[in-house]
Coordinates of C-alpha atoms in Angstrom, one line a residue:
M28 CA -56.7 62.8 95.4
R29 CA -53.6 61.4 93.9
D30 CA -53.7 58.5 96.3
T31 CA -57.2 57.6 95.3
L32 CA -56.3 57.7 91.6
R33 CA -53.3 55.5 92.2
R34 CA -55.4 52.9 94.0
R35 CA -58.0 52.9 91.2
A36 CA -55.5 52.6 88.3
P37 CA -54.4 49.0 89.2
Q38 CA -58.1 48.1 89.7
R39 CA -59.0 49.4 86.3
R40 CA -56.2 47.6 84.6
W41 CA -57.1 44.4 86.4
S42 CA -60.8 45.0 85.4
V43 CA -59.9 45.6 81.8
R44 CA -57.8 42.5 81.7
L45 CA -60.6 40.4 83.2
R46 CA -63.1 41.7 80.7
V47 CA -60.6 40.9 77.8
L48 CA -60.1 37.4 79.1
L49 CA -63.8 36.8 79.6
A50 CA -64.6 38.0 76.1
A51 CA -61.8 35.8 74.6
G52 CA -63.0 32.9 76.6
L53 CA -66.6 33.3 75.3
V54 CA -65.4 33.7 71.7
L55 CA -63.0 30.8 71.8
G56 CA -65.1 28.6 74.0
A57 CA -68.3 29.0 72.0
G58 CA -66.4 28.2 68.8
A59 CA -64.9 25.1 70.3
T60 CA -68.1 23.7 71.7
S61 CA -70.6 24.3 68.9
S62 CA -70.6 24.9 65.2
L63 CA -73.1 25.4 62.5
A64 CA -70.9 23.6 59.9
D65 CA -71.7 20.1 58.9
W66 CA -68.4 18.2 58.3
W67 CA -70.1 14.9 57.2
D68 CA -71.5 14.6 53.8
T69 CA -72.8 11.6 52.0
E70 CA -72.5 12.9 48.4
Q71 CA -70.3 11.0 46.0
A72 CA -68.9 11.8 42.5
S73 CA -67.5 9.7 39.7
A74 CA -65.9 10.3 36.4
T75 CA -64.6 8.5 33.3
F76 CA -61.4 9.5 31.5
R77 CA -60.5 8.5 28.0
A78 CA -57.3 9.0 26.1
G79 CA -57.3 11.2 23.0
E80 CA -58.0 9.3 19.8
V81 CA -56.5 10.1 16.5
P82 CA -58.1 8.4 13.5
A83 CA -55.9 6.1 11.5
P84 CA -55.1 6.5 7.8
A85 CA -56.8 3.9 5.6
L86 CA -55.3 1.7 2.9
T87 CA -57.3 2.3 -0.3
R88 CA -56.0 -0.6 -2.5
A89 CA -53.3 -3.3 -2.6
C90 CA -49.7 -2.1 -2.3
E91 CA -47.3 -2.8 -5.2
Y92 CA -43.7 -4.0 -5.2
S93 CA -41.7 -2.7 -8.2
P94 CA -38.3 -4.5 -8.5
G95 CA -36.8 -1.8 -10.7
V96 CA -34.0 -3.0 -13.1
I97 CA -32.5 -6.2 -11.7
G98 CA -33.4 -5.0 -8.2
L99 CA -31.8 -1.5 -8.6
G100 CA -34.4 1.2 -7.8
A101 CA -36.8 -1.2 -6.2
R102 CA -39.8 0.5 -4.7
V103 CA -42.9 -0.2 -2.6
R104 CA -46.0 1.8 -3.5
I105 CA -48.6 2.3 -0.9
F106 CA -52.1 3.6 -1.7
W107 CA -53.9 5.3 1.3
A108 CA -56.2 8.1 2.5
L109 CA -55.8 10.6 5.3
P110 CA -58.6 11.0 7.9
P111 CA -60.5 14.3 7.5
G112 CA -58.9 17.3 9.1
Y113 CA -55.3 16.1 8.8
S114 CA -52.5 16.9 6.3
L115 CA -49.3 15.3 5.1
A116 CA -47.5 17.3 7.8
D117 CA -49.3 15.2 10.4
V118 CA -48.1 11.9 8.8
R119 CA -45.2 9.7 10.0
V120 CA -43.9 6.7 8.1
L121 CA -42.1 4.1 10.2
A122 CA -40.2 1.1 8.8
S123 CA -38.7 -2.1 10.1
T124 CA -37.0 -5.0 8.5
S125 CA -36.8 -8.7 9.2
G126 CA -35.2 -11.7 7.6
L127 CA -31.7 -12.6 6.8
G128 CA -31.0 -9.3 5.0
S129 CA -32.5 -7.1 7.6
V130 CA -29.1 -5.9 9.0
L131 CA -28.0 -4.9 5.5
A132 CA -31.2 -3.1 4.5
P133 CA -31.9 0.1 6.5
L134 CA -34.5 2.4 5.1
T135 CA -32.7 5.6 3.9
G136 CA -33.4 8.7 1.9
F137 CA -37.1 9.0 2.6
S138 CA -39.5 11.9 3.3
V139 CA -43.3 11.8 3.3
Q140 CA -43.7 15.0 1.4
G141 CA -41.0 14.2 -1.2
N142 CA -42.3 10.6 -1.8
T143 CA -46.0 11.1 -1.7
Q144 CA -48.3 12.2 -4.5
Q145 CA -52.0 13.1 -4.2
L146 CA -54.1 11.3 -6.7
A147 CA -57.1 12.6 -8.6
D148 CA -59.6 10.9 -6.2
G149 CA -58.0 12.7 -3.2
T150 CA -56.1 9.6 -1.9
Y151 CA -52.3 9.3 -1.8
R152 CA -49.6 7.2 -3.3
T153 CA -46.4 6.9 -1.4
E154 CA -43.3 5.3 -2.9
V155 CA -40.8 3.9 -0.4
P156 CA -37.5 3.1 -2.0
T157 CA -35.6 0.1 -0.9
N158 CA -31.9 0.3 -0.9
L159 CA -29.5 -1.6 -3.2
L160 CA -29.2 -4.7 -0.9
G161 CA -32.9 -4.9 -0.3
G162 CA -33.6 -4.8 -4.1
L163 CA -30.6 -6.6 -5.7
L164 CA -29.9 -9.1 -3.0
G165 CA -33.2 -9.4 -1.3
L166 CA -32.1 -12.4 0.7
G167 CA -35.7 -13.0 1.7
S168 CA -35.8 -9.9 3.8
E169 CA -39.2 -8.4 4.6
L170 CA -39.8 -4.6 4.9
E171 CA -42.8 -3.5 6.9
I172 CA -43.9 0.1 6.4
A173 CA -46.4 1.7 8.8
I174 CA -48.2 5.0 8.1
T175 CA -49.5 6.8 11.2
V176 CA -51.1 10.2 11.9
V177 CA -49.6 12.2 14.8
N178 CA -51.6 14.9 16.7
G179 CA -49.4 16.4 19.4
Q180 CA -48.6 13.6 21.8
W181 CA -51.2 11.3 20.3
V182 CA -50.5 8.8 17.6
S183 CA -53.0 6.8 15.5
R184 CA -53.1 3.1 14.8
S185 CA -51.0 2.4 11.7
A186 CA -52.0 1.5 8.2
S187 CA -49.3 -1.1 7.4
V188 CA -47.9 -3.0 4.4
A189 CA -45.2 -5.7 4.2
S190 CA -43.0 -6.3 1.1
N191 CA -40.5 -9.1 0.4
A192 CA -37.8 -8.4 -2.2
G193 CA -37.4 -12.0 -3.2
L194 CA -34.1 -13.8 -3.2
L195 CA -32.2 -12.1 -6.1
A196 CA -32.7 -9.1 -8.4
G197 CA -36.3 -8.6 -7.2
I198 CA -37.5 -12.0 -8.7
G199 CA -40.4 -13.2 -6.7
G200 CA -40.8 -9.8 -4.9
T201 CA -44.2 -9.3 -3.3
C202 CA -46.2 -6.7 -1.3
R203 CA -49.3 -7.2 0.8
N204 CA -51.5 -5.0 3.0
L205 CA -51.5 -5.9 6.6

């Protein structure tokens, strides 16, 4: 009886292996030859992307140049309004100079909150001081001041003015909205 069992054991192993191989062949072979999936599709999509837009502040009336006393304490007054939903904390004031005196006239000692007053009609008046050389010895230099609104990474267009301190002691000093 033991001899019979020993002869049948290798046959059973071989039979089991054959069945496993046939089953694997059917599964793998059927998957490789046919599929219910449709890999080709003719649908298309499109999209439009726009950058964030921050509304710009608006100039509400003509700027003013005040020469001070013989050019000392010269100031530029800017009248403007914030867009709805923004506050002074969102405002940045940038300045650049040009002309012969530009190297000598950096903008110093300025903060939006400290130099801005809200008027009765809800608009703002910002006074930007020019320094001694920009007021006393204007030398024809022009100071451009730009007010922008910042919202995170986005910055609005600017509301800008340009002032000219004149040649000496604020005589002939002007300011204009840009």
